[in-house]
Every structure is written in structure tokens, then in C-alpha cells.
Coordinates of C-alpha atoms in Angstrom, one line a residue:
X199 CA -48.3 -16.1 -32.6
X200 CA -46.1 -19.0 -33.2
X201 CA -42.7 -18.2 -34.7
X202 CA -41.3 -20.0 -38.0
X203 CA -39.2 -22.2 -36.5
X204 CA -42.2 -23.5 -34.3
X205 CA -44.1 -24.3 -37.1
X206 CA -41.2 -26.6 -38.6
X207 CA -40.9 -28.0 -35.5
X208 CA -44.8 -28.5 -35.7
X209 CA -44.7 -30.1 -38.9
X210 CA -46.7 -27.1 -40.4
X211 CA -43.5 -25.9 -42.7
X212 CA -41.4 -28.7 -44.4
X213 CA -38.0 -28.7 -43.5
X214 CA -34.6 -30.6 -43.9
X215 CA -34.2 -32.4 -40.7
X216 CA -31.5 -33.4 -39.4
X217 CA -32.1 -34.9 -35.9
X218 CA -34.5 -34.5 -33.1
X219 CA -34.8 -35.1 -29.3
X220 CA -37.7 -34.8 -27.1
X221 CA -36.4 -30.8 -26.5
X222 CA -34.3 -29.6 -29.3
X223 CA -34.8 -30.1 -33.0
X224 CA -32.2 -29.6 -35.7
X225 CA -32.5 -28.5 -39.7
X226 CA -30.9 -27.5 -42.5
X227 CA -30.9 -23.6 -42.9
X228 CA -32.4 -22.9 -46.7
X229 CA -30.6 -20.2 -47.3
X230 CA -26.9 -21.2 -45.9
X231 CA -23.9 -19.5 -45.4
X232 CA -21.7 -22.7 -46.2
X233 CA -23.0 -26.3 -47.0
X234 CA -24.3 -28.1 -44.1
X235 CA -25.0 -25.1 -42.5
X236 CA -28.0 -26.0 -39.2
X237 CA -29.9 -24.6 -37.2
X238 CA -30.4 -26.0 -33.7
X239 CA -33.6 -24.7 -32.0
X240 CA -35.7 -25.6 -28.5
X241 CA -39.1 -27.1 -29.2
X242 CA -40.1 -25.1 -26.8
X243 CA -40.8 -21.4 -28.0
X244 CA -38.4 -19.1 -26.2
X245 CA -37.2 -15.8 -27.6
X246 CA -33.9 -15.3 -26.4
X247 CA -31.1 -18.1 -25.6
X248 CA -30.1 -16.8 -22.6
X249 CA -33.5 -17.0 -21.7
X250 CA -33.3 -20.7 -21.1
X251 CA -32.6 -22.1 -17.4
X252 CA -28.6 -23.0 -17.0
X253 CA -29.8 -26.8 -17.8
X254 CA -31.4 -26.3 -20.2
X255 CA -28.9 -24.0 -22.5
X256 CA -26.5 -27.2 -21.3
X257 CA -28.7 -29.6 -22.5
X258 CA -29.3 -27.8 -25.9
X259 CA -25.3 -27.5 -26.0
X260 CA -24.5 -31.1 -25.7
X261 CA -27.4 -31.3 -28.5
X262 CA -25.5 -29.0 -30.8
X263 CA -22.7 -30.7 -29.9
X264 CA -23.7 -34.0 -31.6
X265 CA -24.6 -32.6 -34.7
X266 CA -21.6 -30.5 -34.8
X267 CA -19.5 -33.7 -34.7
X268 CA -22.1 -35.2 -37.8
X269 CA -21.5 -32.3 -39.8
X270 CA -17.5 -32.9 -39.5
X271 CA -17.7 -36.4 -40.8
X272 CA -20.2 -35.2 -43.3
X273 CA -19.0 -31.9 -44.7
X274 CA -15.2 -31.5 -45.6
X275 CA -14.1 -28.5 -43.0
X276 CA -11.8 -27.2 -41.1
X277 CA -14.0 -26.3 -38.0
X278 CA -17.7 -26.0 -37.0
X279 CA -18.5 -22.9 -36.3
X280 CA -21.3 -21.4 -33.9
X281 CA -22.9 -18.7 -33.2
X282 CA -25.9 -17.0 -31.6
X283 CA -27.4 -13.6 -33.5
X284 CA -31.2 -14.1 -32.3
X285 CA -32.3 -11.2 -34.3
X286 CA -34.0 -12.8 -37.2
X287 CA -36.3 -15.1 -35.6
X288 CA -37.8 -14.5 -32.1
X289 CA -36.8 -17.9 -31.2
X290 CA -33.7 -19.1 -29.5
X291 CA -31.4 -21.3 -32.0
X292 CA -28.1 -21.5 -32.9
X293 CA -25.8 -21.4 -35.9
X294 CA -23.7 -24.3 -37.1
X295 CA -22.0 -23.7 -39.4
X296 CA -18.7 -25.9 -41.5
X297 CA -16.1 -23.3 -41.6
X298 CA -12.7 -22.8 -44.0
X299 CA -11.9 -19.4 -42.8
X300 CA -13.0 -17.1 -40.3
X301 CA -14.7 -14.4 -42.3
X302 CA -17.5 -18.2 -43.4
X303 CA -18.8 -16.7 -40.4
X304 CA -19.9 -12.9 -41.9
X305 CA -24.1 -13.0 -42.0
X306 CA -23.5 -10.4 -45.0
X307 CA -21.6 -12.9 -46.9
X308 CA -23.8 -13.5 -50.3
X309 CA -25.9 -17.3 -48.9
X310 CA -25.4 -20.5 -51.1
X311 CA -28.4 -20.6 -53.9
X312 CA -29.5 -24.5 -53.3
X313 CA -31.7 -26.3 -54.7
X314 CA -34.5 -28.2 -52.4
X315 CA -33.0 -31.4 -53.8
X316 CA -29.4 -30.7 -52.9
X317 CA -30.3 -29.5 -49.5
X318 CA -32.3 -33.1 -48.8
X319 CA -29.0 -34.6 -50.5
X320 CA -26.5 -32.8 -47.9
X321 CA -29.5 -33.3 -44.7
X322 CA -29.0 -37.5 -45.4
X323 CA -25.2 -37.2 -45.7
X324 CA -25.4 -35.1 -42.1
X325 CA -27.6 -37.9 -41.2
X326 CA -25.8 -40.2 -41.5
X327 CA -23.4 -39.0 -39.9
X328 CA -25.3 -39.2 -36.7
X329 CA -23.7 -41.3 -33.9
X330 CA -27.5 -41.6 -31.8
X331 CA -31.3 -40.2 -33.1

């Protein structure tokens, strides 16, 4: 059964895209632990991160890499923070999220309430951000 984040990437559940390559895909989480805060995800279905070939996870670094750099022109911050939990979903991705402190970080922080129309605001200031897509 496909998960949730290959049905965005299918088209089947709207999202707020950020960019996209012919591998990886990137979107706005909806329920965010800081403004800006993305998901980066393989088009192709794979559980676990580590579960990608060493070119691959490369590949899907760079990737990440590019949107982290958006996301600091687009989101006053003081880092961009990443990391990899790959409980929720049974699909490798990635956290990126715009960071003031350390503890920005804590998954039991309370999430950001946003509105669909301020998350489509903040995915075309990331946007265009972008440097390529």
C-alpha cells in the first residue's frame, strides 16, 4: 500500500511544494515545528533512509542541501536544522527545519497551527528562494 508521502508525490494528496527533481521531491510539512519547516522525500518508496544505496542518500543530500540554503534566504534563522526520525511515515525523508535554538528541534514541542493559506504564502517565499528547479 502506498505510503502518504507517495501519494503527494503522486499528485493524489495536495501539498505545498517546494521543489522537485526527477528523484526527490520537497514540501511544506502541515503541521510544522517552526515556519518553513520541509520535508525532503525519495520519489521512490523506500522505508528506511539508510536503506537507500550510498549514491543515492548523496544525491538526496545535495537535494536537501539546496533547499536548505532557500529556506535561509527565505525564513529569518539562525541555522537549518536536519534530522531523520522515520517513525511516522514508512518512507524515507528528512527534516528541515529553520532553527533559533536547539530545543526548535524537540518533536514534542506543541506544532505551529497554520492556515492552508499561510503555508502556500511561506512555500512561494521558499520558492523563490530557489537558486535551480
Amino acid at each position: 500500500m502506498a505510503t502518504v508521502f507517495s501519494k503527494i508525490v503522486a499528485g493524489e494528496i495536495p501539498c505545498h511544494r517546494i521543489a522537485e527533481d526527477e528523484e526527490f521531491f520537497a514540501f511544506l510539512d502541515i503541521h510544522p515545528m517552526a515556519e518553513g519547516h520541509t520535508l525532503v522525500v525519495p520519489k521512490k518508496e523506500i522505508d528506511y533512509l539508510f536503506d537507500l544505496d550510498n549514491n543515492a542518500l548523496g544525491r538526496m543530500m545535495a537535494f536537501s542541501k539546496t533547499i536548505a540554503r532557500a529556506l535561509e534566504r527565505a525564513i529569518p534563522c539562525k541555522r537549518i536544522g536536519l534530522t531523520v526520525i522515520g517513525l511516522e511515515v514508512p518512507h524515507a525523508h528528512i527534516h528541515l527545519v529553520p532553527l533559533q535554538k536547539e530545543s526548535d528541534l524537540f518533536f514534542g514541542n506543541p506544532k505551529l497551527e497554520k492556515t492552508p493559506e499561510e503555508l502556500a504564502q511561506t512555500a512561494a517565499k521558499i520558492r523563490g528562494k530557489l537558486t535551480i528547479f
